Amino acid sequence: MSISKEFFGTAKDGKEVYAFTLENANGMKAKIINFGAILVDLYVPDKDGHLEDVVLGYDNLDDYYKNNSFLGATIGPSANRIGKASFQIGQETYRIAVNDGENNLHSDKENGYHKRVWDIVEVKEESVTFSIDGPDGDMGFPGNKKIAMTYSLSGDNALKLAYHGTSDADTIINITNHTYFNLSGHHAGKIEDHILTIHASHYTPVVPGAIPTGEIAPVAGTPMDFTSPKAIGQEIEADFEQLKLTFGYDHNFVIDHADGTLREIAIVEDPKSGRKLKAFSNLPGVQFYAGNCIEDEIGKAGAMYSKRTGMCLETQYFPDSIHQPDFPSAVFGPQRDYDAVTVYQFV
């Protein structure tokens, strides 16, 4: 195992941004920057041992300041959507950015944790740890928050993302990583032929605006069923209301038997390259997003990114859980620290 560090750019607030590259003996490499705790590159061997970068991203810091699709970013303090961009904890009502119709998406598109420079806390040969402070009232969220995140790479091709968060007042903490995978290579075009399995017999249907209805619905008999391996593109254009509302898959799946322990939640296979990704998490949900709304743009090394050229498995508490008493709570504070682990392993 080894780690290297290089200068990546100077942020708008004058802070220096660095890239850390973790590498194992198999040649697998993960490059992470402390701006947005973003995963920039992930080189993984294919069936013949050929290395390819399998995540969408940019070559420079300026593009990450735009990053309309949140490529590779760590989203916080609250990932996904909060209905009507407001919520109540105790007797207090909190109002946050209205940035997705009448709702809130990913806390704040310009000021969220994905567009801030994180502190570099610890660097080891197999890991790097960043932290960020969120003062009380920051982006409208209560509580003085401190979030730490560690990226680590193992000898068996597993990239682990571990999060720990504290707050001195009850608040929403629901952090995710928004990496877009294309197992054929970030430049390889559509991901609709990737074969996906999600260990989820239920999902949370949405209304227009992608806010959950509160129902936990079975996937059986619908295009939402990935309990057995299925090509992403097989039913993505089906005449099914949920898919039409979100232009394809962009839904929270309810992980079977989730109990707070680390468990396998999904498998992605690429028939062309032979790469196979297993995802693990201790969280109750995962947002499978098929990249339906990626706008045409130039990414790393001149690659063209567009609709469905990358897919996300965003581990999370359910969207809008603050308004749904039957959903697992994403409220953390003095009596409850936030701890989450996600692992992306290539086998």
Short mmCIF file of C-alpha atoms in Angstrom, two decimals:
data_model
loop_
_atom_site.label_atom_id
_atom_site.label_comp_id
_atom_site.label_asym_id
_atom_site.label_seq_id
_atom_site.Cartn_x
_atom_site.Cartn_y
_atom_site.Cartn_z
CA MET A 1 0.00 0.00 0.00
CA SER A 2 1.14 3.54 -0.68
CA ILE A 3 -0.18 7.08 -0.69
CA SER A 4 1.05 10.15 -2.56
CA LYS A 5 0.09 13.81 -2.32
CA GLU A 6 0.03 16.52 -4.97
CA PHE A 7 -1.22 20.10 -5.24
CA PHE A 8 -4.60 20.28 -7.00
CA GLY A 9 -5.43 23.98 -6.91
CA THR A 10 -6.30 27.00 -4.81
CA ALA A 11 -9.87 27.37 -3.61
CA LYS A 12 -11.84 30.60 -3.87
CA ASP A 13 -11.27 31.26 -0.17
CA GLY A 14 -7.51 30.98 -0.69
CA LYS A 15 -7.13 27.55 0.88
CA GLU A 16 -4.91 25.03 -0.85
CA VAL A 17 -6.47 21.87 -2.24
CA TYR A 18 -4.51 18.64 -2.42
CA ALA A 19 -5.05 15.31 -4.14
CA PHE A 20 -4.18 12.11 -2.32
CA THR A 21 -3.71 8.92 -4.34
CA LEU A 22 -4.07 5.59 -2.56
CA GLU A 23 -2.62 2.58 -4.39
CA ASN A 24 -2.53 -1.12 -3.55
CA ALA A 25 -0.35 -3.95 -4.85
CA ASN A 26 -2.90 -4.81 -7.56
CA GLY A 27 -2.47 -1.39 -9.15
CA MET A 28 -5.90 -0.20 -8.01
CA LYS A 29 -5.72 3.54 -7.36
CA ALA A 30 -8.11 6.02 -5.77
CA LYS A 31 -7.48 9.78 -6.04
CA ILE A 32 -9.31 11.95 -3.53
CA ILE A 33 -9.21 15.72 -3.02
CA ASN A 34 -9.96 17.61 0.19
CA PHE A 35 -12.28 19.93 -1.74
CA GLY A 36 -15.69 18.36 -1.20
CA ALA A 37 -13.97 15.14 -0.04
CA ILE A 38 -14.40 14.21 -3.70
CA LEU A 39 -13.37 10.93 -5.34
CA VAL A 40 -11.72 12.12 -8.56
CA ASP A 41 -10.26 8.92 -10.05
CA LEU A 42 -10.66 5.21 -9.39
CA TYR A 43 -8.44 2.92 -11.47
CA VAL A 44 -9.54 -0.71 -11.37
CA PRO A 45 -8.26 -3.76 -13.31
CA ASP A 46 -10.55 -5.50 -15.79
CA LYS A 47 -10.73 -9.26 -16.46
CA ASP A 48 -7.38 -9.07 -18.27
CA GLY A 49 -5.70 -6.91 -15.63
CA HIS A 50 -5.98 -3.71 -17.67
CA LEU A 51 -6.46 -0.63 -15.49
CA GLU A 52 -9.18 1.88 -16.30
CA ASP A 53 -10.61 4.87 -14.46
CA VAL A 54 -14.23 3.91 -13.69
CA VAL A 55 -15.63 7.10 -12.10
CA LEU A 56 -16.80 10.33 -13.72
CA GLY A 57 -14.99 13.53 -12.77
CA TYR A 58 -12.98 16.56 -13.81
CA ASP A 59 -9.33 17.42 -14.30
CA ASN A 60 -9.34 20.73 -12.44
CA LEU A 61 -10.74 22.52 -9.42
CA ASP A 62 -12.66 25.13 -11.40
CA ASP A 63 -14.90 22.45 -12.89
CA TYR A 64 -15.62 21.02 -9.44
CA TYR A 65 -16.93 24.46 -8.44
CA LYS A 66 -19.57 24.01 -11.17
CA ASN A 67 -20.24 20.27 -10.90
CA ASN A 68 -23.98 20.42 -11.50
CA SER A 69 -24.26 16.63 -11.25
CA PHE A 70 -22.27 16.35 -7.99
CA LEU A 71 -19.66 14.05 -9.59
CA GLY A 72 -17.73 12.13 -6.93
CA ALA A 73 -18.82 14.49 -4.17
CA THR A 74 -19.46 13.97 -0.49
CA ILE A 75 -22.90 15.48 0.17
CA GLY A 76 -23.82 16.97 3.51
CA PRO A 77 -25.05 17.64 6.02
CA SER A 78 -28.24 16.32 4.40
CA ALA A 79 -28.18 14.33 1.17
CA ASN A 80 -31.17 13.87 -1.11
CA ARG A 81 -34.44 15.75 -0.70
CA ILE A 82 -36.33 17.47 2.10
CA GLY A 83 -39.92 18.36 1.24
CA LYS A 84 -40.92 22.05 1.15
CA ALA A 85 -37.31 22.93 2.16
CA SER A 86 -38.25 23.10 5.82
CA PHE A 87 -38.48 20.81 8.83
CA GLN A 88 -39.30 20.84 12.50
CA ILE A 89 -37.25 19.46 15.39
CA GLY A 90 -38.86 19.90 18.78
CA GLN A 91 -40.75 23.17 18.73
CA GLU A 92 -38.46 24.85 16.22
CA THR A 93 -39.04 25.12 12.47
CA TYR A 94 -35.97 25.38 10.25
CA ARG A 95 -35.95 26.72 6.70
CA ILE A 96 -33.27 25.68 4.25
CA ALA A 97 -32.44 26.43 0.61
CA VAL A 98 -35.31 26.08 -1.87
CA ASN A 99 -33.28 24.68 -4.75
CA ASP A 100 -35.24 21.82 -6.35
CA GLY A 101 -38.67 23.04 -7.26
CA GLU A 102 -40.25 23.84 -3.88
CA ASN A 103 -37.97 21.36 -2.12
CA ASN A 104 -34.38 21.11 -0.90
CA LEU A 105 -31.83 18.89 -2.64
CA HIS A 106 -28.41 18.02 -1.16
CA SER A 107 -28.50 20.78 1.49
CA ASP A 108 -27.20 23.66 -0.64
CA LYS A 109 -25.93 23.43 -4.21
CA GLU A 110 -23.36 26.21 -3.81
CA ASN A 111 -22.50 26.07 -0.09
CA GLY A 112 -22.88 22.40 0.79
CA TYR A 113 -20.00 20.28 2.05
CA HIS A 114 -19.29 19.19 -1.54
CA LYS A 115 -18.07 22.72 -2.36
CA ARG A 116 -15.98 23.39 0.72
CA VAL A 117 -12.37 22.68 1.56
CA TRP A 118 -12.15 20.01 4.24
CA ASP A 119 -9.36 19.93 6.81
CA ILE A 120 -6.73 17.23 6.34
CA VAL A 121 -6.70 15.33 9.64
CA GLU A 122 -4.58 12.24 9.12
CA VAL A 123 -2.65 10.63 6.28
CA LYS A 124 -1.57 6.98 6.39
CA GLU A 125 -0.25 4.73 3.64
CA GLU A 126 -3.67 3.11 3.21
CA SER A 127 -6.03 5.96 4.17
CA VAL A 128 -6.69 9.69 4.39
CA THR A 129 -9.06 11.40 6.83
CA PHE A 130 -10.74 14.76 6.31
CA SER A 131 -13.00 16.78 8.60
CA ILE A 132 -15.37 19.70 8.31
CA ASP A 133 -17.17 21.87 10.85
CA GLY A 134 -20.72 23.07 10.38
CA PRO A 135 -21.62 25.88 12.80
CA ASP A 136 -25.10 26.24 14.26
CA GLY A 137 -27.39 27.74 11.62
CA ASP A 138 -25.07 26.88 8.75
CA MET A 139 -27.25 26.47 5.63
CA GLY A 140 -30.23 26.69 8.01
CA PHE A 141 -29.45 23.49 9.93
CA PRO A 142 -29.25 23.58 13.73
CA GLY A 143 -26.35 22.40 15.89
CA ASN A 144 -22.61 22.83 15.88
CA LYS A 145 -21.57 19.85 13.79
CA LYS A 146 -18.23 18.15 13.26
CA ILE A 147 -17.97 15.58 10.49
CA ALA A 148 -14.99 13.33 9.82
CA MET A 149 -14.59 11.11 6.77
CA THR A 150 -11.95 8.50 6.03
CA TYR A 151 -11.21 6.99 2.64
CA SER A 152 -9.19 3.77 2.84
CA LEU A 153 -8.06 1.25 0.24
CA SER A 154 -7.42 -2.41 1.06
CA GLY A 155 -5.34 -5.10 -0.59
CA ASP A 156 -8.49 -6.87 -1.79
CA ASN A 157 -9.63 -3.92 -3.94
CA ALA A 158 -12.11 -2.45 -1.48
CA LEU A 159 -12.52 1.31 -1.20
CA LYS A 160 -14.02 2.08 2.20
CA LEU A 161 -15.76 5.33 3.12
CA ALA A 162 -16.25 5.78 6.87
CA TYR A 163 -18.07 8.75 8.39
CA HIS A 164 -18.44 10.01 11.95
CA GLY A 165 -20.51 13.01 12.94
CA THR A 166 -21.39 14.82 16.17
CA SER A 167 -23.65 17.74 16.97
CA ASP A 168 -24.39 19.65 20.17
CA ALA A 169 -28.07 19.92 19.20
CA ASP A 170 -30.47 17.61 17.43
CA THR A 171 -30.12 18.07 13.69
CA ILE A 172 -30.30 16.20 10.40
CA ILE A 173 -27.14 14.35 9.40
CA ASN A 174 -27.53 12.22 6.30
CA ILE A 175 -24.28 12.14 4.35
CA THR A 176 -23.66 10.29 1.12
CA ASN A 177 -21.08 9.98 -1.63
CA HIS A 178 -22.29 10.86 -5.12
CA THR A 179 -19.74 8.98 -7.23
CA TYR A 180 -20.88 8.01 -10.72
CA PHE A 181 -19.56 4.63 -11.81
CA ASN A 182 -19.06 3.38 -15.35
CA LEU A 183 -17.33 0.03 -15.09
CA SER A 184 -16.31 0.12 -18.75
CA GLY A 185 -14.39 3.34 -18.08
CA HIS A 186 -15.49 6.89 -17.34
CA HIS A 187 -15.28 7.75 -21.04
CA ALA A 188 -17.10 4.65 -22.33
CA GLY A 189 -20.64 5.95 -22.83
CA LYS A 190 -23.93 4.53 -21.57
CA ILE A 191 -24.22 2.29 -18.51
CA GLU A 192 -27.54 0.75 -19.57
CA ASP A 193 -25.94 -2.64 -20.28
CA HIS A 194 -24.48 -2.88 -16.76
CA ILE A 195 -26.10 -5.73 -14.82
CA LEU A 196 -27.45 -4.63 -11.45
CA THR A 197 -28.63 -6.50 -8.38
CA ILE A 198 -30.01 -4.64 -5.35
CA HIS A 199 -30.77 -6.56 -2.17
CA ALA A 200 -34.01 -4.68 -1.65
CA SER A 201 -37.49 -6.15 -1.93
CA HIS A 202 -39.03 -2.72 -1.26
CA TYR A 203 -38.52 0.89 -2.31
CA THR A 204 -40.00 4.29 -1.46
CA PRO A 205 -42.27 5.61 -4.24
CA VAL A 206 -42.32 9.35 -4.89
CA VAL A 207 -44.67 12.11 -5.95
CA PRO A 208 -43.75 14.75 -8.57
CA GLY A 209 -40.64 16.48 -7.24
CA ALA A 210 -39.23 13.11 -6.10
CA ILE A 211 -40.43 13.41 -2.50
CA PRO A 212 -41.41 10.03 -1.02
CA THR A 213 -45.08 9.36 -0.41
CA GLY A 214 -44.26 7.63 2.89
CA GLU A 215 -45.15 4.22 1.48
CA ILE A 216 -42.67 1.37 1.56
CA ALA A 217 -43.75 -0.53 -1.54
CA PRO A 218 -42.79 -3.96 -2.85
CA VAL A 219 -40.68 -4.05 -6.01
CA ALA A 220 -42.13 -7.42 -7.08
CA GLY A 221 -43.93 -7.27 -10.39
CA THR A 222 -42.59 -3.82 -11.26
CA PRO A 223 -39.60 -2.45 -13.20
CA MET A 224 -38.14 -1.53 -9.80
CA ASP A 225 -37.29 -5.17 -9.11
CA PHE A 226 -33.53 -5.72 -9.06
CA THR A 227 -33.62 -8.58 -6.57
CA SER A 228 -32.28 -10.74 -9.42
CA PRO A 229 -29.56 -9.51 -11.82
CA LYS A 230 -30.99 -7.31 -14.57
CA ALA A 231 -29.59 -4.90 -17.15
CA ILE A 232 -30.18 -1.32 -16.07
CA GLY A 233 -31.59 -0.46 -19.48
CA GLN A 234 -33.93 -3.43 -19.69
CA GLU A 235 -36.98 -1.66 -18.25
CA ILE A 236 -35.77 1.88 -17.71
CA GLU A 237 -38.12 3.25 -20.38
CA ALA A 238 -41.09 1.16 -19.22
CA ASP A 239 -44.56 2.67 -19.09
CA PHE A 240 -44.41 2.95 -15.31
CA GLU A 241 -45.37 6.11 -13.46
CA GLN A 242 -42.47 6.06 -11.00
CA LEU A 243 -39.91 5.92 -13.82
CA LYS A 244 -41.64 8.69 -15.73
CA LEU A 245 -41.62 10.97 -12.69
CA THR A 246 -37.81 10.77 -12.41
CA PHE A 247 -36.89 10.16 -16.09
CA GLY A 248 -35.63 6.69 -15.21
CA TYR A 249 -34.29 5.16 -12.02
CA ASP A 250 -33.72 7.70 -9.25
CA HIS A 251 -35.24 6.06 -6.20
CA ASN A 252 -34.43 5.01 -2.67
CA PHE A 253 -34.31 1.26 -2.21
CA VAL A 254 -35.00 -0.21 1.24
CA ILE A 255 -32.20 -2.62 2.07
CA ASP A 256 -33.45 -6.03 3.18
CA HIS A 257 -32.69 -6.94 6.80
CA ALA A 258 -30.84 -3.67 7.46
CA ASP A 259 -29.91 -3.62 11.14
CA GLY A 260 -27.04 -1.15 11.35
CA THR A 261 -24.36 -3.72 10.59
CA LEU A 262 -22.27 -3.74 7.42
CA ARG A 263 -23.89 -5.92 4.76
CA GLU A 264 -23.81 -6.37 1.00
CA ILE A 265 -26.46 -4.17 -0.59
CA ALA A 266 -25.82 -4.31 -4.34
CA ILE A 267 -23.76 -5.85 -7.14
CA VAL A 268 -22.90 -4.21 -10.47
CA GLU A 269 -21.39 -6.21 -13.34
CA ASP A 270 -20.07 -4.94 -16.66
CA PRO A 271 -20.24 -7.65 -19.35
CA LYS A 272 -17.73 -5.82 -21.56
CA SER A 273 -14.84 -5.37 -19.15
CA GLY A 274 -15.65 -8.17 -16.74
CA ARG A 275 -15.43 -5.74 -13.81
CA LYS A 276 -17.71 -6.52 -10.90
CA LEU A 277 -18.49 -4.12 -8.06
CA LYS A 278 -19.97 -5.19 -4.74
CA ALA A 279 -21.38 -2.44 -2.53
CA PHE A 280 -21.70 -2.76 1.23
CA SER A 281 -23.25 -0.42 3.79
CA ASN A 282 -24.59 -0.24 7.32
CA LEU A 283 -27.27 2.25 6.27
CA PRO A 284 -30.95 1.39 5.65
CA GLY A 285 -31.26 2.80 2.14
CA VAL A 286 -29.50 3.30 -1.16
CA GLN A 287 -30.46 5.76 -3.89
CA PHE A 288 -29.95 4.08 -7.23
CA TYR A 289 -29.60 6.88 -9.76
CA ALA A 290 -29.07 5.94 -13.40
CA GLY A 291 -27.68 9.35 -14.40
CA ASN A 292 -30.86 10.32 -16.24
CA CYS A 293 -30.23 14.05 -15.89
CA ILE A 294 -26.50 14.32 -16.58
CA GLU A 295 -26.15 17.30 -18.88
CA ASP A 296 -23.81 17.09 -21.86
CA GLU A 297 -20.40 18.24 -20.67
CA ILE A 298 -16.69 17.58 -20.99
CA GLY A 299 -15.13 15.60 -18.17
CA LYS A 300 -11.68 14.17 -17.49
CA ALA A 301 -9.27 13.89 -20.42
CA GLY A 302 -11.83 15.37 -22.80
CA ALA A 303 -14.43 12.64 -22.23
CA MET A 304 -18.01 13.50 -23.13
CA TYR A 305 -20.49 12.87 -20.32
CA SER A 306 -24.21 12.81 -21.03
CA LYS A 307 -27.45 11.13 -20.00
CA ARG A 308 -26.83 7.73 -18.37
CA THR A 309 -23.08 7.62 -18.84
CA GLY A 310 -22.67 6.96 -15.11
CA MET A 311 -24.69 5.41 -12.28
CA CYS A 312 -24.76 6.10 -8.54
CA LEU A 313 -25.34 3.92 -5.50
CA GLU A 314 -25.81 6.59 -2.82
CA THR A 315 -26.04 4.95 0.60
CA GLN A 316 -28.30 6.91 2.92
CA TYR A 317 -31.16 7.34 5.33
CA PHE A 318 -34.36 7.63 3.30
CA PRO A 319 -35.15 10.95 1.57
CA ASP A 320 -37.39 13.33 3.54
CA SER A 321 -37.26 11.02 6.55
CA ILE A 322 -37.73 14.05 8.82
CA HIS A 323 -41.35 14.19 7.63
CA GLN A 324 -42.00 10.45 7.67
CA PRO A 325 -42.26 8.95 11.18
CA ASP A 326 -42.23 5.41 9.76
CA PHE A 327 -38.83 5.95 8.10
CA PRO A 328 -35.59 5.40 10.04
CA SER A 329 -34.64 8.67 11.73
CA ALA A 330 -31.76 10.78 10.41
CA VAL A 331 -31.84 13.08 13.45
CA PHE A 332 -28.57 13.06 15.40
CA GLY A 333 -27.35 15.09 18.33
CA PRO A 334 -25.96 14.98 21.85
CA GLN A 335 -27.53 11.59 22.55
CA ARG A 336 -26.77 10.02 19.17
CA ASP A 337 -23.62 10.26 17.08
CA TYR A 338 -23.70 9.65 13.34
CA ASP A 339 -21.65 6.67 12.15
CA ALA A 340 -21.84 5.26 8.64
CA VAL A 341 -19.72 2.97 6.49
CA THR A 342 -19.88 2.27 2.77
CA VAL A 343 -17.56 -0.07 0.89
CA TYR A 344 -17.16 -0.38 -2.88
CA GLN A 345 -15.23 -3.58 -3.58
CA PHE A 346 -14.12 -4.83 -6.98
CA VAL A 347 -13.99 -8.60 -7.27
#
